Coordinates of C-alpha atoms and ligand atoms in Angstrom, one line a residue:
X1 CA -1.1 1.4 23.5
X2 CA 0.1 3.2 20.4
X3 CA 3.8 2.8 19.5
X4 CA 5.7 5.9 20.3
X5 CA 8.1 5.5 17.4
X6 CA 10.0 3.0 15.2
X7 CA 12.2 1.6 17.9
X8 CA 9.1 0.9 20.1
X9 CA 7.8 -1.2 17.2
X10 CA 11.2 -2.9 16.8
X11 CA 11.0 -3.9 20.4
X12 CA 7.6 -5.4 19.9
X13 CA 8.7 -7.3 16.8
X14 CA 11.7 -8.6 18.8
X15 CA 9.5 -9.6 21.8
X16 CA 7.2 -11.6 19.5
X17 CA 10.1 -13.4 17.8
X18 CA 9.5 -11.5 14.5
X19 CA 12.9 -9.8 14.2
X20 CA 16.5 -10.9 13.9
X21 CA 19.5 -8.7 14.4
X22 CA 22.3 -9.2 12.0
X23 CA 25.6 -8.2 13.7
X24 CA 28.0 -9.0 10.9
X25 CA 28.9 -6.5 8.2
X26 CA 26.6 -6.6 5.2
X27 CA 26.8 -4.4 2.1
X28 CA 23.8 -2.2 1.4
X29 CA 24.8 -2.6 -2.3
X30 CA 22.8 -5.7 -3.3
X31 CA 23.7 -7.9 -0.2
X32 CA 21.0 -6.6 2.2
X33 CA 18.5 -7.0 -0.6
X34 CA 19.5 -10.6 -1.1
X35 CA 19.1 -11.2 2.6
X36 CA 15.7 -9.6 2.6
X37 CA 14.5 -11.5 -0.4
X38 CA 15.5 -14.8 1.0
X39 CA 14.0 -14.0 4.3
X40 CA 10.6 -13.0 3.0
X41 CA 10.5 -16.0 0.6
X42 CA 11.1 -18.4 3.5
X43 CA 8.7 -16.7 5.9
X44 CA 11.7 -15.4 7.8
X45 CA 11.7 -12.5 10.3
X46 CA 12.2 -8.8 9.9
X47 CA 15.9 -8.0 9.8
X48 CA 17.9 -5.3 11.6
X49 CA 21.4 -4.9 10.1
X50 CA 23.5 -3.4 12.8
X51 CA 26.6 -3.0 10.7
X52 CA 25.8 -2.0 7.2
X53 CA 29.0 -1.5 5.2
X54 CA 30.0 2.1 4.9
X55 CA 27.5 3.7 7.4
X56 CA 27.0 3.8 11.1
X57 CA 23.2 3.8 10.8
X58 CA 21.5 0.4 11.2
X59 CA 19.0 -0.8 8.5
X60 CA 15.6 -2.2 9.2
X61 CA 13.9 -4.2 6.5
X62 CA 10.9 -6.5 6.2
X63 CA 9.2 -5.0 9.3
X64 CA 5.8 -5.4 7.5
X65 CA 6.6 -8.6 5.6
X66 CA 4.0 -11.0 7.0
X67 CA 0.4 -10.9 8.1
X68 CA 1.5 -11.3 11.7
X69 CA 3.8 -8.3 11.4
X70 CA 1.1 -6.3 9.7
X71 CA -1.1 -7.1 12.7
X72 CA 1.6 -6.1 15.1
X73 CA 2.2 -2.9 13.2
X74 CA -1.4 -2.0 13.3
X75 CA -1.9 -3.4 16.8
X76 CA -4.7 -5.7 16.0
X77 CA -5.3 -9.5 16.1
X78 CA -6.6 -9.3 12.6
X79 CA -6.5 -6.4 10.1
X80 CA -10.2 -7.1 9.6
X81 CA -10.6 -5.3 13.0
X82 CA -9.7 -2.0 11.3
X83 CA -12.2 -2.8 8.5
X84 CA -14.8 -3.4 11.2
X85 CA -14.0 -0.1 12.9
X86 CA -14.3 1.7 9.6
X87 CA -17.7 0.0 8.9
X88 CA -18.9 1.1 12.3
X89 CA -18.3 4.8 11.4
X90 CA -19.8 4.3 8.0
X91 CA -22.9 2.9 9.5
X92 CA -23.2 5.7 11.9
X93 CA -26.4 7.6 11.1
X94 CA -28.1 10.5 12.9
X95 CA -29.8 8.7 15.8
X96 CA -33.4 9.2 16.8
X97 CA -34.2 11.1 20.0
X98 CA -32.0 12.8 22.6
X99 CA -30.7 9.6 24.3
X100 CA -29.6 8.2 20.9
X101 CA -27.8 11.5 20.1
X102 CA -26.1 11.5 23.5
X103 CA -24.9 8.0 23.0
X104 CA -23.2 9.1 19.8
X105 CA -21.2 11.8 21.5
X106 CA -18.3 9.6 22.7
X107 CA -17.9 8.2 19.2
X108 CA -17.8 11.7 17.7
X109 CA -15.3 12.8 20.4
X110 CA -13.2 9.8 19.4
X111 CA -13.1 11.1 15.8
X112 CA -11.9 14.5 17.0
X113 CA -9.0 12.8 18.9
X114 CA -7.5 11.4 15.8
X115 CA -6.5 14.7 14.2
X116 CA -2.8 15.3 14.1
X117 CA -1.4 17.6 16.8
X118 CA 1.2 20.3 16.2
X119 CA 4.1 20.3 18.6
X120 CA 7.2 22.6 18.6
X121 CA 9.9 20.0 19.1
X122 CA 10.5 16.2 18.9
X123 CA 13.2 13.5 18.7
X124 CA 13.6 14.0 14.9
X125 CA 15.3 17.3 15.8
X126 CA 18.0 15.9 18.0
X127 CA 20.5 16.7 15.3
X128 CA 19.9 19.5 12.8
X129 CA 22.3 19.9 9.9
X130 CA 21.9 22.7 7.3
X131 CA 25.3 22.1 5.8
X132 CA 27.9 19.3 6.0
X133 CA 25.4 16.6 5.3
X134 CA 25.3 13.9 2.6
X135 CA 22.6 11.4 1.6
X136 CA 25.5 8.9 1.4
X137 CA 25.8 9.2 5.2
X138 CA 22.9 6.7 5.2
X139 CA 23.0 3.0 4.3
X140 CA 20.7 3.5 1.2
X141 CA 20.3 0.3 -0.7
X142 CA 21.1 -0.6 -4.2
X143 CA 18.4 -3.3 -4.6
X144 CA 19.0 -5.1 -7.9
X145 CA 21.9 -5.2 -10.3
X146 CA 20.4 -3.2 -13.1
X147 CA 19.1 -0.4 -10.8
X148 CA 20.1 3.1 -11.9
X149 CA 21.6 3.7 -8.5
X150 CA 20.8 3.6 -4.8
X151 CA 17.1 4.2 -3.8
X152 CA 15.3 5.4 -0.7
X153 CA 12.4 2.9 -0.9
X154 CA 10.2 3.5 2.1
X155 CA 9.9 7.3 2.5
X156 CA 7.0 9.4 3.7
X157 CA 6.9 12.3 1.2
X158 CA 5.0 15.3 2.4
X159 CA 3.7 18.1 0.2
X160 CA 0.9 20.6 0.3
X161 CA -2.0 21.1 -2.2
X162 CA -1.4 24.8 -3.3
X163 CA -5.1 25.3 -3.9
X164 CA -6.6 23.8 -0.7
X165 CA -3.6 24.0 1.6
X166 CA -4.2 20.3 2.5
X167 CA -1.3 18.1 3.3
X168 CA -0.5 14.8 1.5
X169 CA 1.9 12.0 2.5
X170 CA 2.8 9.4 -0.1
X171 CA 5.5 6.7 -0.4
X172 CA 7.4 7.4 -3.6
X173 CA 10.9 5.9 -4.1
X174 CA 13.8 8.3 -4.4
X175 CA 16.9 7.6 -6.5
X176 CA 20.0 9.2 -4.9
X177 CA 21.7 11.3 -7.6
X178 CA 24.4 12.9 -5.4
X179 CA 25.0 14.1 -1.8
X180 CA 22.0 16.5 -1.9
X181 CA 19.7 15.6 -4.7
X182 CA 17.4 12.6 -5.4
X183 CA 14.8 11.7 -7.9
X184 CA 11.1 12.2 -6.9
X185 CA 9.3 9.3 -8.4
X186 CA 5.7 10.4 -7.8
X187 CA 3.8 8.8 -10.7
X188 CA 1.4 11.0 -12.6
X189 CA -1.8 9.7 -10.9
X190 CA -0.5 10.3 -7.4
X191 CA -1.1 13.3 -5.1
X192 CA 2.5 14.6 -5.0
X193 CA 2.4 14.8 -8.9
X194 CA -1.0 16.6 -8.7
X195 CA 0.4 19.2 -6.3
X196 CA 3.4 19.7 -8.6
X197 CA 1.1 20.1 -11.6
X198 CA -1.1 22.7 -9.9
X199 CA 1.9 24.7 -8.8
X200 CA 3.4 24.6 -12.3
X201 CA 0.1 25.7 -13.8
X202 CA -0.3 28.6 -11.4
X203 CA 3.1 29.7 -12.5
X204 CA 3.7 31.9 -9.5
X205 CA 6.3 29.9 -7.6
X206 CA 9.3 28.1 -8.9
X207 CA 9.9 25.9 -6.0
X208 CA 7.6 23.4 -4.3
X209 CA 8.3 22.6 -0.7
X210 CA 8.8 18.9 0.0
X211 CA 9.8 17.1 3.2
X212 CA 10.7 13.4 3.5
X213 CA 10.5 11.5 6.7
X214 CA 12.1 8.0 7.0
X215 CA 11.1 5.7 9.8
X216 CA 8.3 6.5 12.3
X217 CA 5.7 4.6 14.3
X218 CA 4.4 1.8 11.9
X219 CA 0.9 3.2 11.4
X220 CA 2.2 6.5 10.2
X221 CA 4.7 4.8 7.9
X222 CA 1.9 2.5 6.6
X223 CA -0.5 5.4 6.0
X224 CA 1.9 6.7 3.3
X225 CA 1.0 3.9 1.0
X226 CA -2.8 3.9 1.5
X227 CA -4.8 4.8 -1.6
X228 CA -6.8 7.5 0.1
X229 CA -9.0 10.1 -1.7
X230 CA -7.1 13.3 -2.5
X231 CA -7.0 15.8 0.3
X232 CA -7.7 13.2 3.0
X233 CA -4.8 13.6 5.4
X234 CA -2.8 10.4 5.9
X235 CA -1.8 11.7 9.3
X236 CA -5.5 11.7 10.4
X237 CA -5.9 8.1 9.2
X238 CA -2.7 7.1 11.1
X239 CA -4.3 8.7 14.2
X240 CA -7.4 6.7 13.6
X241 CA -5.4 3.4 13.2
X242 CA -3.2 4.1 16.3
X243 CA -6.1 5.5 18.3
X244 CA -3.7 8.4 19.2
X245 CA -2.9 11.6 17.3
X246 CA 0.3 11.9 15.3
X247 CA 2.5 14.7 16.6
X248 CA 3.7 16.9 13.8
X249 CA 6.7 19.3 14.1
X250 CA 7.4 22.2 11.7
X251 CA 10.4 21.9 9.4
X252 CA 13.4 24.1 9.7
X253 CA 13.7 25.3 6.1
X254 CA 10.3 24.8 4.5
X255 CA 6.6 25.4 5.2
X256 CA 5.7 21.8 6.0
X257 CA 5.4 19.6 9.1
X258 CA 6.7 16.1 9.6
X259 CA 6.1 13.4 12.3
X260 CA 8.0 14.4 15.4
X261 CA 8.9 10.8 16.1
X262 CA 10.6 10.3 12.7
X263 CA 14.1 8.8 12.6
X264 CA 15.4 10.9 9.7
X265 CA 13.9 13.9 7.9
X266 CA 15.1 15.3 4.6
X267 CA 13.8 18.8 4.1
X268 CA 13.9 20.5 0.7
X269 CA 12.2 21.5 -2.5
X270 CA 11.5 20.4 -6.0
X271 CA 12.3 22.9 -8.7
X272 CA 9.3 23.3 -10.9
X273 CA 10.2 22.3 -14.5
X274 CA 13.4 20.5 -13.6
X275 CA 13.3 16.9 -14.7
X276 CA 16.0 14.2 -14.7
X277 CA 16.2 10.6 -15.9
X278 CA 15.3 8.3 -13.1
X279 CA 15.6 4.5 -13.2
X280 CA 15.7 1.7 -14.2
X281 CA 14.6 0.1 -11.0
X282 CA 13.8 -3.5 -10.0
X283 CA 10.1 -2.9 -9.3
X284 CA 7.0 -4.4 -7.7
X285 CA 6.2 -6.2 -10.9
X286 CA 9.3 -8.4 -10.6
X287 CA 10.6 -6.6 -13.7
X288 CA 12.8 -3.5 -14.0
X289 CA 10.7 -0.5 -14.6
X290 CA 12.2 1.6 -17.4
X291 CA 14.0 4.9 -16.9
X292 CA 11.9 8.0 -17.3
X293 CA 11.9 11.7 -16.6
X294 CA 10.9 12.7 -13.0
X295 CA 11.3 15.8 -10.8
X296 CA 14.4 16.4 -8.7
X297 CA 14.3 16.7 -5.0
X298 CA 17.0 19.1 -3.5
X299 CA 17.8 18.6 0.2
X300 CA 18.3 21.8 2.1
X301 CA 18.5 20.4 5.6
X302 CA 18.7 17.1 7.4
X303 CA 17.3 16.5 10.8
X304 CA 17.5 13.2 12.7
X305 CA 17.8 11.4 16.0
X306 CA 21.1 11.0 17.6
X307 CA 21.3 7.4 16.7
X308 CA 18.8 7.0 13.8
X309 CA 17.6 3.7 12.3
X310 CA 17.2 3.6 8.5
X311 CA 13.9 1.9 7.5
X312 CA 13.7 0.5 4.0
X313 CA 12.2 -2.3 1.9
X314 CA 12.8 -4.0 -1.4
X315 CA 10.3 -4.8 -4.1
X316 CA 10.8 -7.5 -6.8
X317 CA 9.5 -10.9 -7.9
X318 CA 6.5 -11.7 -5.6
X319 CA 5.8 -12.2 -2.9
X320 CA 7.7 -9.4 -1.2
X321 CA 7.1 -7.2 1.8
X322 CA 4.8 -5.0 -0.3
X323 CA 2.4 -8.0 -0.9
X324 CA 1.6 -8.1 2.8
X325 CA 1.2 -4.3 2.9
X326 CA -1.2 -4.6 -0.1
X327 CA -3.1 -7.5 1.4
X328 CA -3.9 -5.4 4.5
X329 CA -5.1 -2.6 2.1
X330 CA -7.3 -5.1 0.4
X331 CA -8.9 -6.0 3.8
X332 CA -9.1 -2.5 5.2
X333 CA -10.6 -0.9 2.1
X334 CA -13.2 -3.6 1.4
X335 CA -15.9 -1.8 3.5
X336 CA -15.1 1.5 1.8
X337 CA -15.5 -0.2 -1.6
X338 CA -18.8 -1.8 -0.4
X339 CA -20.1 1.6 0.5
X340 CA -20.2 2.4 -3.3
X341 CA -20.7 -1.2 -4.4
X342 CA -22.7 -3.1 -1.7
X343 CA -23.1 -6.0 -4.2
X344 CA -19.4 -6.8 -3.8
X345 CA -19.0 -9.7 -1.3
X346 CA -15.3 -10.0 -1.3
X347 CA -12.2 -9.2 -3.4
X348 CA -8.8 -10.7 -3.7
X349 CA -5.6 -9.5 -5.3
X350 CA -3.3 -12.6 -5.6
X351 CA 0.4 -12.0 -5.1
X352 CA 1.3 -12.9 -8.7
X353 CA -1.1 -10.2 -9.9
X354 CA 1.0 -7.4 -8.3
X355 CA -2.1 -5.7 -6.9
X356 CA -3.6 -4.1 -10.0
X357 CA -2.8 -6.8 -12.6
X358 CA -5.5 -9.1 -11.3
X359 CA -8.5 -8.4 -9.1
X360 CA -10.9 -11.2 -8.3
X361 CA -14.4 -10.0 -7.3
X362 CA -17.3 -11.9 -5.9
X363 CA -20.7 -10.2 -6.3
X364 CA -24.3 -10.9 -5.5
X365 CA -25.7 -10.7 -9.0
X366 CA -29.1 -9.1 -9.2
X367 CA -29.7 -8.0 -12.7
X368 CA -28.5 -8.5 -16.3
X369 CA -25.1 -7.0 -16.9
X370 CA -24.4 -6.6 -13.2
X371 CA -20.8 -8.0 -13.5
X372 CA -19.9 -5.4 -16.1
X373 CA -21.4 -2.6 -14.0
X374 CA -19.1 -3.7 -11.2
X375 CA -16.0 -3.8 -13.5
X376 CA -16.7 -0.3 -14.7
X377 CA -17.2 1.0 -11.1
X378 CA -13.9 -0.5 -10.1
X379 CA -12.2 1.1 -13.0
X380 CA -13.6 4.4 -11.8
X381 CA -12.6 4.0 -8.1
X382 CA -9.4 5.8 -7.1
X383 CA -6.3 3.8 -7.6
X384 CA -8.4 0.7 -8.5
X385 CA -8.5 2.4 -12.0
X386 CA -5.2 0.6 -12.6
X387 CA -6.9 -2.9 -12.5
X388 CA -5.6 -4.6 -15.6
X389 CA -7.7 -7.7 -15.3
X390 CA -10.9 -7.9 -13.3
X391 CA -12.6 -11.3 -13.0
X392 CA -16.1 -11.2 -11.6
X393 CA -17.7 -14.3 -10.1
X394 CA -20.9 -15.1 -8.3
X395 CA -21.0 -14.8 -4.5
X396 CA -20.7 -18.6 -3.9
X397 CA -17.2 -18.6 -5.2
X398 CA -14.5 -18.0 -2.6
X399 CA -12.2 -15.5 -4.2
X400 CA -9.5 -16.0 -1.6
X401 CA -9.1 -19.5 -3.2
X402 CA -7.4 -18.7 -6.5
X403 CA -7.7 -22.3 -7.6
X404 CA -11.4 -22.3 -7.2
X405 CA -11.7 -19.1 -9.1
X406 CA -9.6 -20.4 -12.0
X407 CA -11.6 -23.6 -12.1
X408 CA -15.1 -22.0 -12.0
X409 CA -14.3 -18.9 -14.0
X410 CA -12.7 -20.7 -16.9
X411 CA -15.7 -23.1 -17.1
X412 CA -18.2 -20.3 -17.0
X413 CA -17.0 -18.1 -19.8
X414 CA -17.6 -18.0 -23.5
X415 CA -14.6 -15.8 -24.1
X416 CA -15.8 -13.8 -27.0
X417 CA -19.1 -13.0 -25.2
X418 CA -17.8 -12.6 -21.7
X419 CA -14.5 -10.7 -22.0
X420 CA -14.6 -7.0 -22.4
X421 CA -11.7 -4.7 -23.2
X422 CA -11.7 -1.0 -22.3
X423 CA -9.1 1.8 -22.7
X424 CA -7.9 4.1 -20.0
X425 CA -5.2 5.0 -17.5
X426 CA -2.8 2.3 -16.6
X427 CA -0.2 2.1 -13.9
X428 CA 3.1 3.9 -14.7
X429 CA 5.0 0.6 -14.0
X430 CA 3.1 -1.3 -16.8
X431 CA 5.8 -2.1 -19.3
X432 CA 3.4 -3.8 -21.8
X433 CA 0.9 -1.0 -22.4
X434 CA 1.3 0.7 -25.8
X435 CA 2.0 4.1 -24.2
X436 CA 3.2 5.0 -20.8
X437 CA 0.2 5.5 -18.4
X438 CA -2.3 4.7 -21.2
X439 CA -3.6 1.3 -22.4
X440 CA -6.2 -1.4 -22.3
X441 CA -7.8 -3.3 -19.5
X442 CA -9.8 -6.5 -19.5
X443 CA -12.9 -7.5 -17.6
X444 CA -14.0 -11.1 -17.4
X445 CA -17.7 -11.8 -16.6
X446 CA -17.4 -15.2 -15.1
X447 CA -20.8 -15.2 -13.4
X448 CA -23.6 -17.6 -14.3
X449 CA -25.3 -16.2 -17.4
X450 CA -29.0 -15.4 -17.3
X451 CA -31.8 -15.5 -19.9
X452 CA -31.9 -11.8 -19.5
X453 CA -28.4 -11.7 -20.9
X454 CA -29.4 -13.7 -23.9
X455 CA -28.3 -17.1 -22.5
X456 CA -31.2 -19.5 -23.0
X457 CA -29.5 -22.9 -22.6
X458 CA -29.8 -24.6 -19.3
X459 CA -27.0 -23.9 -16.8
X460 CA -25.6 -26.9 -15.0
X461 CA -25.0 -27.3 -11.2
X462 CA -21.6 -27.7 -9.7
X463 CA -21.1 -31.4 -8.8
X464 CA -21.6 -32.1 -5.1
X465 CA -22.4 -35.2 -3.1
X466 CA -25.5 -34.9 -0.8
X467 CA -24.7 -34.5 2.9
X468 CA -26.5 -37.7 3.9
X469 CA -24.4 -39.8 1.6
X470 CA -21.2 -38.2 3.0
X471 CA -22.3 -38.9 6.5
X472 CA -23.1 -42.6 5.7
X473 CA -19.8 -43.0 4.0
X474 CA -18.0 -41.4 7.0
X475 CA -19.2 -44.5 9.0
X476 CA -18.6 -47.0 6.2
X477 CA -15.1 -45.5 5.6
X478 CA -14.2 -46.4 9.2
X479 CA -15.6 -49.9 8.8
X480 CA -13.7 -50.4 5.6
X481 CA -10.6 -49.4 7.5
X482 CA -9.4 -47.1 4.8
Ligands
FMN1 C1 7.4 0.1 -1.1 C2 6.5 1.0 -2.0 C3 7.1 1.8 -2.9 C4 6.3 2.7 -3.7 N1 6.9 3.5 -4.6 C5 6.1 4.3 -5.3 C6 6.8 5.2 -6.3 O1 8.0 5.2 -6.4 N2 6.0 6.0 -7.0 C7 4.6 6.1 -6.8 O2 3.9 6.9 -7.4 N3 4.0 5.2 -5.9 C8 4.7 4.4 -5.2 N4 4.1 3.5 -4.3 C9 2.7 3.5 -4.2 C10 2.1 4.7 -3.5 O3 2.8 4.8 -2.2 C11 0.6 4.6 -3.3 O4 0.0 4.6 -4.5 C12 0.0 5.7 -2.4 O5 -1.3 5.5 -2.2 C13 0.2 7.1 -3.0 O6 -0.4 8.0 -2.2 P1 -1.1 9.4 -2.7 O7 -2.4 8.9 -3.2 O8 -1.2 10.2 -1.5 O9 -0.2 10.0 -3.7 C14 4.9 2.6 -3.5 C15 4.3 1.8 -2.6 C16 5.1 1.0 -1.8 C17 4.5 0.0 -0.8
MN2 MN1 -2.9 10.9 -0.4

């Protein structure tokens, strides 16, 4: 049964012993972040702060911060189930004969049922405030000491592509500047930024409608971080994950819709051409990302539930909550990657690699140069373009075992021959690249080298004891009483 909203999910977390209520007063300035950091680093539960200092709105944090909580959020026993469901659709071909076609109908009807549904009212409209509101009414965190201010860290930011009319929802942090304005940190490669650019280029309108929802059912919240192709509606994907359409309700002051079950909604606009310094911010990388110029979001109306819950997260030195969200992305998107690259057996993004800094890829190598072909394909695949270091190994290597990869890959390379550098777009958070958003990336071909690649020396086997010897020694081991 799909969660109706955030509080339904909170109940489920509580029932499974995955959430702790904190009833003492804790300050959203640094203290909640320190609680959250300690909890995630010690495999602790999600936290619901009932008395954040200076606000009457409770704070939920770390709701996705373990694989178990990701499974609860997505209502599966393993996130691989979602990958399997995606594969099922991808493998769906036009069946032969009438009976085959009839059998496919329920599956197709199922697809139709995931589309978001427009409704005229919802819990997020219990209170509507067009004046007398302030962002400071909410317990918005200051996460780290050198942060430029307080940041909304887990928003669902809605905008519309002015050319296609298609909706987008992305999670972009927002630095609170004052009662009614905040930074809009959509990085240049993201869809919000693309919508903004198109509007700026068209030059007809000076304001871009933007609506921000905070807190909803977990699949909808999670869909905001998924690296989907442009113009693929996150709300449809949420419907697919939940198995139930997302209900969307029109905004009061702009031409957008938001999830009706949201806790808090900030409606408003971004003035085209208006930029303001945003940052620094203690970021995913575990370093502060530098201050930079970003658009400004003006709030025109706040709508919320009577007693809203403020959902947030912190990012910082890994592993943090975002690592678990990213791990689920790795699993869910593998079948989609394999659609383009069937030779890919598995991928792994270790926590210390902060998603894009390190991708380990196991392939079934079939021809000379195959590892390099895969690297280039990954650099050309959506947000995987940010991959700073790609290590490609043969399929026998278990990429989920980072120690095995380090051992085998480092043995297998002749660095000058097997490491390749390329230039291209890099993540906006990369502080080492020579320019913001532009720099180099590295591919390591750690597969076994072939004569067809100019390698004519013999290639040794990995050391292994034969199974019979192992079996014999199992017995002898007992006899020797070791
Ligand atoms: C906690 C968290 C915070 C994030 N903050 C930002 C951000 O400030 N700016 C940004 O561009 N992406 C941010 N992201 C990543 C985007 O949400 C992600 O790239 C998403 O796929 C973008 O969606 P889009 O392709 O629809 O633009 C964040 C992700 C998480 C999990
Ligand atoms: Mn998108």
